[in-house]
């Protein structure tokens, strides 16, 4: 067993209804799963984070073009920030082939400057010591009248997240099931919102849960921007995910992907992607413009691929 797996703790995720049986037993229907507890500290700043946070920052900047405030909802928020010189990040060193290759580049494309401004905000000395998670990037970019709703279940990460945002009166930080937030917090009061869904995919059922979660959110808030991150470990899982999303009947679904290696049936993530529902009108062209540069910088050996395509157009 790897150190990564040794780091996991067990947690319960409860989302159930109790039915009384004739034998005086109880049956829980819905989601009642023993799940391994993912720690993003091992992977902070890797190539998948670079892609995810590039897309995240571009969406936020597009939403800010209108004066009306909006809600940022993060269903799997993590710790908020990560120490790259810490035990977890140094053990894997994944950030060295991710954000470290983009950090302080003189030829940085315009599409990456807002994202990298959030990284720079955590590293004012110029040395890359910390990496911002999606909550910190949102906090850095959102305006004073925008709102953040952050959810995290992990017993170690939640206190870190809560402390990170304890003085931010725009933020609501809760230790709850993120998928439930798609029911209870939507639609937002101002009818504008960006929902980031970023589970660990430790269980195969995660691939079905994200689709159900999007359906629940969409039927309550069809005009929101939804961004779903996914890892490519087995390509067949992503093909099924895409088919399941197509079957929902939801339109305007854009898929963005960055692969660092060819697809493989061997263990390990070869690529990652973002599936965006109701993307801002500029996002498609922005990602088509910046992905070739990102691929060249992150994968100097040239393996893998980039992709921007519509799963479901208008």
CSV table of C-alpha atoms in Angstrom, one decimal:
chain,number,residue,atom,x,y,z
A,1,UNK,CA,0.0,0.0,0.0
A,2,UNK,CA,1.4,3.4,-1.0
A,3,UNK,CA,1.8,6.3,1.4
A,4,UNK,CA,-1.0,8.0,-0.5
A,5,UNK,CA,-3.5,5.3,0.5
A,6,UNK,CA,-2.1,5.0,4.0
A,7,UNK,CA,-3.0,8.6,4.4
A,8,UNK,CA,-6.7,7.9,3.9
A,9,UNK,CA,-9.2,7.8,6.7
A,10,UNK,CA,-12.7,6.2,6.6
A,11,UNK,CA,-15.7,8.5,6.7
A,12,UNK,CA,-19.4,8.1,6.4
A,13,UNK,CA,-21.5,10.1,3.9
A,14,UNK,CA,-25.1,10.0,5.0
A,15,UNK,CA,-27.9,10.9,2.6
A,16,UNK,CA,-30.7,8.5,3.4
A,17,UNK,CA,-34.2,7.7,4.3
A,18,UNK,CA,-35.0,5.1,6.9
A,19,UNK,CA,-37.6,2.5,6.4
A,20,UNK,CA,-39.0,0.4,9.2
A,21,UNK,CA,-39.0,-3.3,8.4
A,22,UNK,CA,-41.2,-6.0,9.9
A,23,UNK,CA,-38.2,-7.5,11.6
A,24,UNK,CA,-37.6,-4.2,13.4
A,25,UNK,CA,-34.5,-3.6,11.3
A,26,UNK,CA,-33.9,-0.4,9.3
A,27,UNK,CA,-32.9,-0.1,5.7
A,28,UNK,CA,-31.1,3.0,4.6
A,29,UNK,CA,-31.8,3.9,0.9
A,30,UNK,CA,-29.9,6.6,-1.0
A,31,UNK,CA,-26.3,7.1,-0.3
A,32,UNK,CA,-24.7,5.4,2.7
A,33,UNK,CA,-21.2,4.6,1.7
A,34,UNK,CA,-17.9,3.9,3.5
A,35,UNK,CA,-15.5,6.0,1.5
A,36,UNK,CA,-11.8,6.5,1.6
A,37,UNK,CA,-11.1,10.0,2.6
A,38,UNK,CA,-9.1,11.8,-0.1
A,39,UNK,CA,-6.3,14.3,0.8
A,40,UNK,CA,-5.6,16.7,-2.0
A,41,UNK,CA,-2.4,17.7,-0.2
A,42,UNK,CA,-0.6,15.0,-2.1
A,43,UNK,CA,-1.6,16.3,-5.5
A,44,UNK,CA,-1.9,20.1,-5.0
A,45,UNK,CA,-0.5,22.1,-8.0
A,46,UNK,CA,-0.3,19.2,-10.4
A,47,UNK,CA,-1.2,19.4,-14.1
A,48,UNK,CA,-4.9,18.7,-13.3
A,49,UNK,CA,-5.0,21.6,-10.9
A,50,UNK,CA,-3.5,23.9,-13.5
A,51,UNK,CA,-6.2,23.0,-15.9
A,52,UNK,CA,-9.0,23.2,-13.4
A,53,UNK,CA,-8.0,26.5,-11.9
A,54,UNK,CA,-7.4,28.1,-15.3
A,55,UNK,CA,-11.0,27.3,-16.2
A,56,UNK,CA,-12.2,28.3,-12.8
A,57,UNK,CA,-10.5,31.7,-12.9
A,58,UNK,CA,-11.7,32.4,-16.5
A,59,UNK,CA,-15.3,31.6,-15.6
A,60,UNK,CA,-15.2,33.9,-12.5
A,61,UNK,CA,-13.7,36.8,-14.5
A,62,UNK,CA,-16.4,36.4,-17.1
A,63,UNK,CA,-19.2,36.5,-14.4
A,64,UNK,CA,-17.6,39.7,-13.0
A,65,UNK,CA,-18.2,41.5,-16.2
A,66,UNK,CA,-21.8,42.1,-15.0
A,67,UNK,CA,-22.3,44.2,-11.9
A,68,UNK,CA,-24.9,42.0,-10.4
A,69,UNK,CA,-23.4,39.8,-7.6
A,70,UNK,CA,-23.2,36.0,-7.9
A,71,UNK,CA,-22.8,32.9,-5.7
A,72,UNK,CA,-19.7,30.7,-5.9
A,73,UNK,CA,-20.6,27.2,-4.6
A,74,UNK,CA,-17.8,24.6,-4.1
A,75,UNK,CA,-19.1,21.1,-3.3
A,76,UNK,CA,-15.7,19.5,-2.5
A,77,UNK,CA,-13.7,22.5,-1.2
A,78,UNK,CA,-10.7,20.8,0.4
A,79,UNK,CA,-8.4,22.7,2.8
A,80,UNK,CA,-8.3,26.0,0.9
A,81,UNK,CA,-4.5,26.3,0.5
A,82,UNK,CA,-1.6,23.8,0.5
A,83,UNK,CA,2.0,23.9,1.5
A,84,UNK,CA,4.2,22.7,-1.3
A,85,UNK,CA,7.2,22.3,1.0
A,86,UNK,CA,5.1,20.1,3.3
A,87,UNK,CA,5.4,16.4,3.7
A,88,UNK,CA,2.5,15.4,1.5
A,89,UNK,CA,3.3,17.5,-1.6
A,90,UNK,CA,7.0,16.8,-1.4
A,91,UNK,CA,6.4,13.1,-1.1
A,92,UNK,CA,4.8,13.0,-4.6
A,93,UNK,CA,6.4,16.1,-6.1
A,94,UNK,CA,3.5,16.4,-8.6
A,95,UNK,CA,3.5,20.2,-8.5
A,96,UNK,CA,7.0,20.2,-10.0
A,97,UNK,CA,5.4,19.0,-13.3
A,98,UNK,CA,2.4,21.3,-12.9
A,99,UNK,CA,2.3,24.8,-11.5
A,100,UNK,CA,6.1,25.0,-11.0
A,101,UNK,CA,6.5,24.8,-14.8
A,102,UNK,CA,4.1,27.8,-15.3
A,103,UNK,CA,5.3,29.9,-12.3
A,104,UNK,CA,7.0,33.1,-13.2
A,105,UNK,CA,7.1,32.4,-17.0
A,106,UNK,CA,7.8,35.6,-18.9
A,107,UNK,CA,5.7,34.4,-21.9
A,108,UNK,CA,2.6,33.7,-19.8
A,109,UNK,CA,-0.5,33.9,-21.9
A,110,UNK,CA,-3.2,36.4,-21.0
A,111,UNK,CA,-5.6,33.6,-20.2
A,112,UNK,CA,-3.4,32.4,-17.3
A,113,UNK,CA,-2.6,35.8,-15.7
A,114,UNK,CA,-5.6,35.9,-13.4
A,115,UNK,CA,-5.1,32.4,-12.2
A,116,UNK,CA,-1.4,33.0,-11.6
A,117,UNK,CA,-2.2,36.2,-9.7
A,118,UNK,CA,-3.9,34.0,-7.1
A,119,UNK,CA,-0.8,31.8,-6.9
A,120,UNK,CA,1.4,34.9,-6.5
A,121,UNK,CA,-0.9,36.2,-3.7
A,122,UNK,CA,0.2,33.2,-1.6
A,123,UNK,CA,3.8,33.6,-2.5
A,124,UNK,CA,4.8,37.3,-2.2
A,125,UNK,CA,8.5,36.4,-1.7
A,126,UNK,CA,8.6,35.0,-5.2
A,127,UNK,CA,9.4,31.5,-3.9
A,128,UNK,CA,6.7,28.9,-4.8
A,129,UNK,CA,5.9,27.6,-1.3
A,130,UNK,CA,2.1,27.5,-1.2
A,131,UNK,CA,-0.6,26.5,-3.7
A,132,UNK,CA,-4.2,27.9,-3.6
A,133,UNK,CA,-7.1,25.5,-3.8
A,134,UNK,CA,-10.2,26.5,-5.6
A,135,UNK,CA,-11.7,28.2,-2.5
A,136,UNK,CA,-8.7,30.5,-2.2
A,137,UNK,CA,-8.8,31.3,-5.9
A,138,UNK,CA,-12.5,32.2,-5.6
A,139,UNK,CA,-11.8,34.3,-2.5
A,140,UNK,CA,-9.0,36.1,-4.2
A,141,UNK,CA,-11.1,36.9,-7.4
A,142,UNK,CA,-14.6,37.5,-6.1
A,143,UNK,CA,-15.9,41.0,-5.3
A,144,UNK,CA,-17.0,42.2,-1.9
A,145,UNK,CA,-20.7,41.7,-2.8
A,146,UNK,CA,-20.3,38.2,-4.2
A,147,UNK,CA,-20.8,35.2,-1.9
A,148,UNK,CA,-19.0,31.9,-1.4
A,149,UNK,CA,-20.5,28.6,-0.2
A,150,UNK,CA,-17.8,26.1,0.7
A,151,UNK,CA,-18.4,22.5,1.7
A,152,UNK,CA,-15.9,19.9,2.9
A,153,UNK,CA,-16.5,16.6,4.8
A,154,UNK,CA,-12.9,15.5,5.6
A,155,UNK,CA,-12.3,15.8,9.4
A,156,UNK,CA,-8.8,17.2,8.9
A,157,UNK,CA,-9.4,19.5,6.0
A,158,UNK,CA,-12.6,21.1,7.2
A,159,UNK,CA,-11.0,22.8,10.3
A,160,UNK,CA,-8.3,24.2,8.0
A,161,UNK,CA,-10.9,25.5,5.5
A,162,UNK,CA,-13.0,27.0,8.3
A,163,UNK,CA,-10.0,28.8,9.8
A,164,UNK,CA,-8.9,30.1,6.4
A,165,UNK,CA,-12.3,31.8,5.8
A,166,UNK,CA,-13.2,32.7,9.4
A,167,UNK,CA,-12.8,36.4,8.8
A,168,UNK,CA,-14.4,36.5,5.4
A,169,UNK,CA,-18.0,37.7,5.8
A,170,UNK,CA,-18.8,36.7,2.2
A,171,UNK,CA,-18.2,33.0,3.0
A,172,UNK,CA,-20.3,30.2,4.4
A,173,UNK,CA,-18.2,27.1,5.3
A,174,UNK,CA,-20.0,23.9,6.3
A,175,UNK,CA,-19.1,20.3,6.9
A,176,UNK,CA,-21.9,18.7,4.9
A,177,UNK,CA,-22.4,16.5,1.9
A,178,UNK,CA,-21.6,18.8,-1.1
A,179,UNK,CA,-24.2,17.2,-3.3
A,180,UNK,CA,-26.9,18.2,-0.8
A,181,UNK,CA,-25.8,21.8,-1.4
A,182,UNK,CA,-27.0,21.5,-4.9
A,183,UNK,CA,-30.5,21.1,-3.5
A,184,UNK,CA,-30.5,23.3,-0.5
A,185,UNK,CA,-28.5,26.3,-1.8
A,186,UNK,CA,-29.9,26.6,-5.3
A,187,UNK,CA,-31.2,28.8,-6.8
A,188,UNK,CA,-29.1,31.7,-5.3
A,189,UNK,CA,-30.9,34.8,-4.3
A,190,UNK,CA,-29.5,36.9,-7.1
A,191,UNK,CA,-30.1,34.1,-9.7
A,192,UNK,CA,-26.5,34.2,-10.7
A,193,UNK,CA,-24.0,31.5,-9.8
A,194,UNK,CA,-21.0,29.3,-10.5
A,195,UNK,CA,-21.0,25.8,-9.1
A,196,UNK,CA,-17.7,23.8,-9.0
A,197,UNK,CA,-18.1,20.1,-8.5
A,198,UNK,CA,-14.8,18.4,-7.8
A,199,UNK,CA,-15.1,15.0,-6.1
A,200,UNK,CA,-12.2,12.6,-5.6
A,201,UNK,CA,-13.8,9.7,-7.7
A,202,UNK,CA,-12.5,7.2,-5.2
A,203,UNK,CA,-15.5,5.1,-5.8
A,204,UNK,CA,-16.9,4.1,-9.1
A,205,UNK,CA,-20.3,5.4,-8.0
A,206,UNK,CA,-18.9,8.9,-7.9
A,207,UNK,CA,-19.3,9.0,-11.7
A,208,UNK,CA,-23.0,8.5,-11.4
A,209,UNK,CA,-23.4,10.7,-8.3
A,210,UNK,CA,-22.0,13.8,-10.1
A,211,UNK,CA,-24.5,13.4,-12.9
A,212,UNK,CA,-27.4,13.1,-10.4
A,213,UNK,CA,-26.0,16.1,-8.5
A,214,UNK,CA,-25.9,18.2,-11.7
A,215,UNK,CA,-29.5,17.1,-12.6
A,216,UNK,CA,-30.7,18.2,-9.1
A,217,UNK,CA,-28.9,21.5,-9.3
A,218,UNK,CA,-30.0,22.2,-12.9
A,219,UNK,CA,-33.7,21.6,-12.3
A,220,UNK,CA,-33.5,24.2,-9.6
A,221,UNK,CA,-31.2,26.6,-11.3
A,222,UNK,CA,-31.0,26.1,-15.1
A,223,UNK,CA,-29.1,29.3,-15.8
A,224,UNK,CA,-26.2,28.7,-13.5
A,225,UNK,CA,-22.6,27.9,-14.7
A,226,UNK,CA,-21.7,24.3,-13.6
A,227,UNK,CA,-18.1,23.1,-13.9
A,228,UNK,CA,-17.3,19.4,-13.3
A,229,UNK,CA,-13.8,18.2,-12.9
A,230,UNK,CA,-12.9,14.7,-13.9
A,231,UNK,CA,-9.7,12.5,-14.0
A,232,UNK,CA,-8.9,10.2,-16.8
A,233,UNK,CA,-7.8,6.9,-15.2
A,234,UNK,CA,-9.8,4.6,-17.5
A,235,UNK,CA,-11.1,6.2,-20.7
A,236,UNK,CA,-14.2,4.0,-20.6
A,237,UNK,CA,-15.4,5.7,-17.4
A,238,UNK,CA,-15.2,9.1,-19.0
A,239,UNK,CA,-17.1,7.9,-22.1
A,240,UNK,CA,-19.9,6.6,-19.8
A,241,UNK,CA,-19.9,9.9,-17.9
A,242,UNK,CA,-20.3,11.8,-21.1
A,243,UNK,CA,-23.1,9.5,-22.3
A,244,UNK,CA,-24.9,9.9,-19.0
A,245,UNK,CA,-24.7,13.7,-19.3
A,246,UNK,CA,-25.9,13.6,-22.8
A,247,UNK,CA,-28.9,11.5,-21.6
A,248,UNK,CA,-30.0,14.3,-19.2
A,249,UNK,CA,-31.1,16.4,-22.1
A,250,UNK,CA,-29.2,19.4,-20.7
A,251,UNK,CA,-27.8,21.6,-23.5
A,252,UNK,CA,-24.7,23.8,-23.8
A,253,UNK,CA,-22.2,21.3,-22.3
A,254,UNK,CA,-18.5,22.0,-23.2
A,255,UNK,CA,-15.7,19.5,-22.6
A,256,UNK,CA,-12.1,20.7,-22.0
A,257,UNK,CA,-9.3,18.2,-21.6
A,258,UNK,CA,-5.5,18.1,-21.1
A,259,UNK,CA,-3.7,14.8,-21.3
A,260,UNK,CA,-0.1,14.4,-20.3
A,261,UNK,CA,0.2,10.8,-21.5
A,262,UNK,CA,-1.7,8.5,-23.9
A,263,UNK,CA,-4.7,6.6,-22.5
A,264,UNK,CA,-3.7,3.5,-20.7
A,265,UNK,CA,-5.2,0.5,-18.8
A,266,UNK,CA,-2.4,0.8,-16.3
A,267,UNK,CA,-2.8,2.5,-12.9
A,268,UNK,CA,-2.5,6.3,-12.8
A,269,UNK,CA,-4.1,9.4,-14.1
A,270,UNK,CA,-3.2,10.2,-17.7
A,271,UNK,CA,-5.4,13.2,-18.2
A,272,UNK,CA,-8.0,15.4,-16.6
A,273,UNK,CA,-10.8,17.6,-17.9
A,274,UNK,CA,-13.5,20.1,-17.1
A,275,UNK,CA,-17.1,19.7,-18.3
A,276,UNK,CA,-18.8,23.1,-18.2
A,277,UNK,CA,-22.6,23.6,-18.5
A,278,UNK,CA,-23.6,27.1,-19.6
A,279,UNK,CA,-20.0,28.2,-20.2
A,280,UNK,CA,-19.4,32.0,-20.7
A,281,UNK,CA,-19.3,32.8,-24.3
A,282,UNK,CA,-15.6,33.5,-24.4
A,283,UNK,CA,-14.5,30.3,-22.6
A,284,UNK,CA,-14.4,28.0,-25.7
A,285,UNK,CA,-12.0,30.3,-27.6
A,286,UNK,CA,-10.0,31.1,-24.5
A,287,UNK,CA,-9.2,27.5,-23.9
A,288,UNK,CA,-8.6,26.7,-27.5
A,289,UNK,CA,-6.0,29.5,-27.4
A,290,UNK,CA,-4.2,28.6,-24.2
A,291,UNK,CA,-4.3,24.8,-24.2
A,292,UNK,CA,-1.6,24.3,-26.8
A,293,UNK,CA,0.8,26.5,-24.8
A,294,UNK,CA,-0.1,24.8,-21.5
A,295,UNK,CA,0.5,21.4,-23.2
A,296,UNK,CA,3.9,22.4,-24.5
A,297,UNK,CA,5.0,23.8,-21.1
A,298,UNK,CA,3.6,21.0,-18.9
A,299,UNK,CA,4.5,18.2,-21.2
A,300,UNK,CA,7.7,19.1,-23.0
A,301,UNK,CA,8.1,15.5,-24.3
A,302,UNK,CA,4.9,16.1,-26.3
A,303,UNK,CA,2.9,13.1,-25.3
A,304,UNK,CA,-0.9,13.3,-24.6
A,305,UNK,CA,-3.3,15.7,-26.2
A,306,UNK,CA,-5.6,18.6,-25.7
A,307,UNK,CA,-9.3,18.9,-26.5
A,308,UNK,CA,-12.1,21.4,-26.5
A,309,UNK,CA,-15.4,20.2,-27.9
A,310,UNK,CA,-19.2,20.4,-27.3
A,311,UNK,CA,-20.9,17.4,-25.7
A,312,UNK,CA,-24.2,19.1,-26.3
A,313,UNK,CA,-24.4,22.4,-28.2
A,314,UNK,CA,-27.4,24.9,-28.0
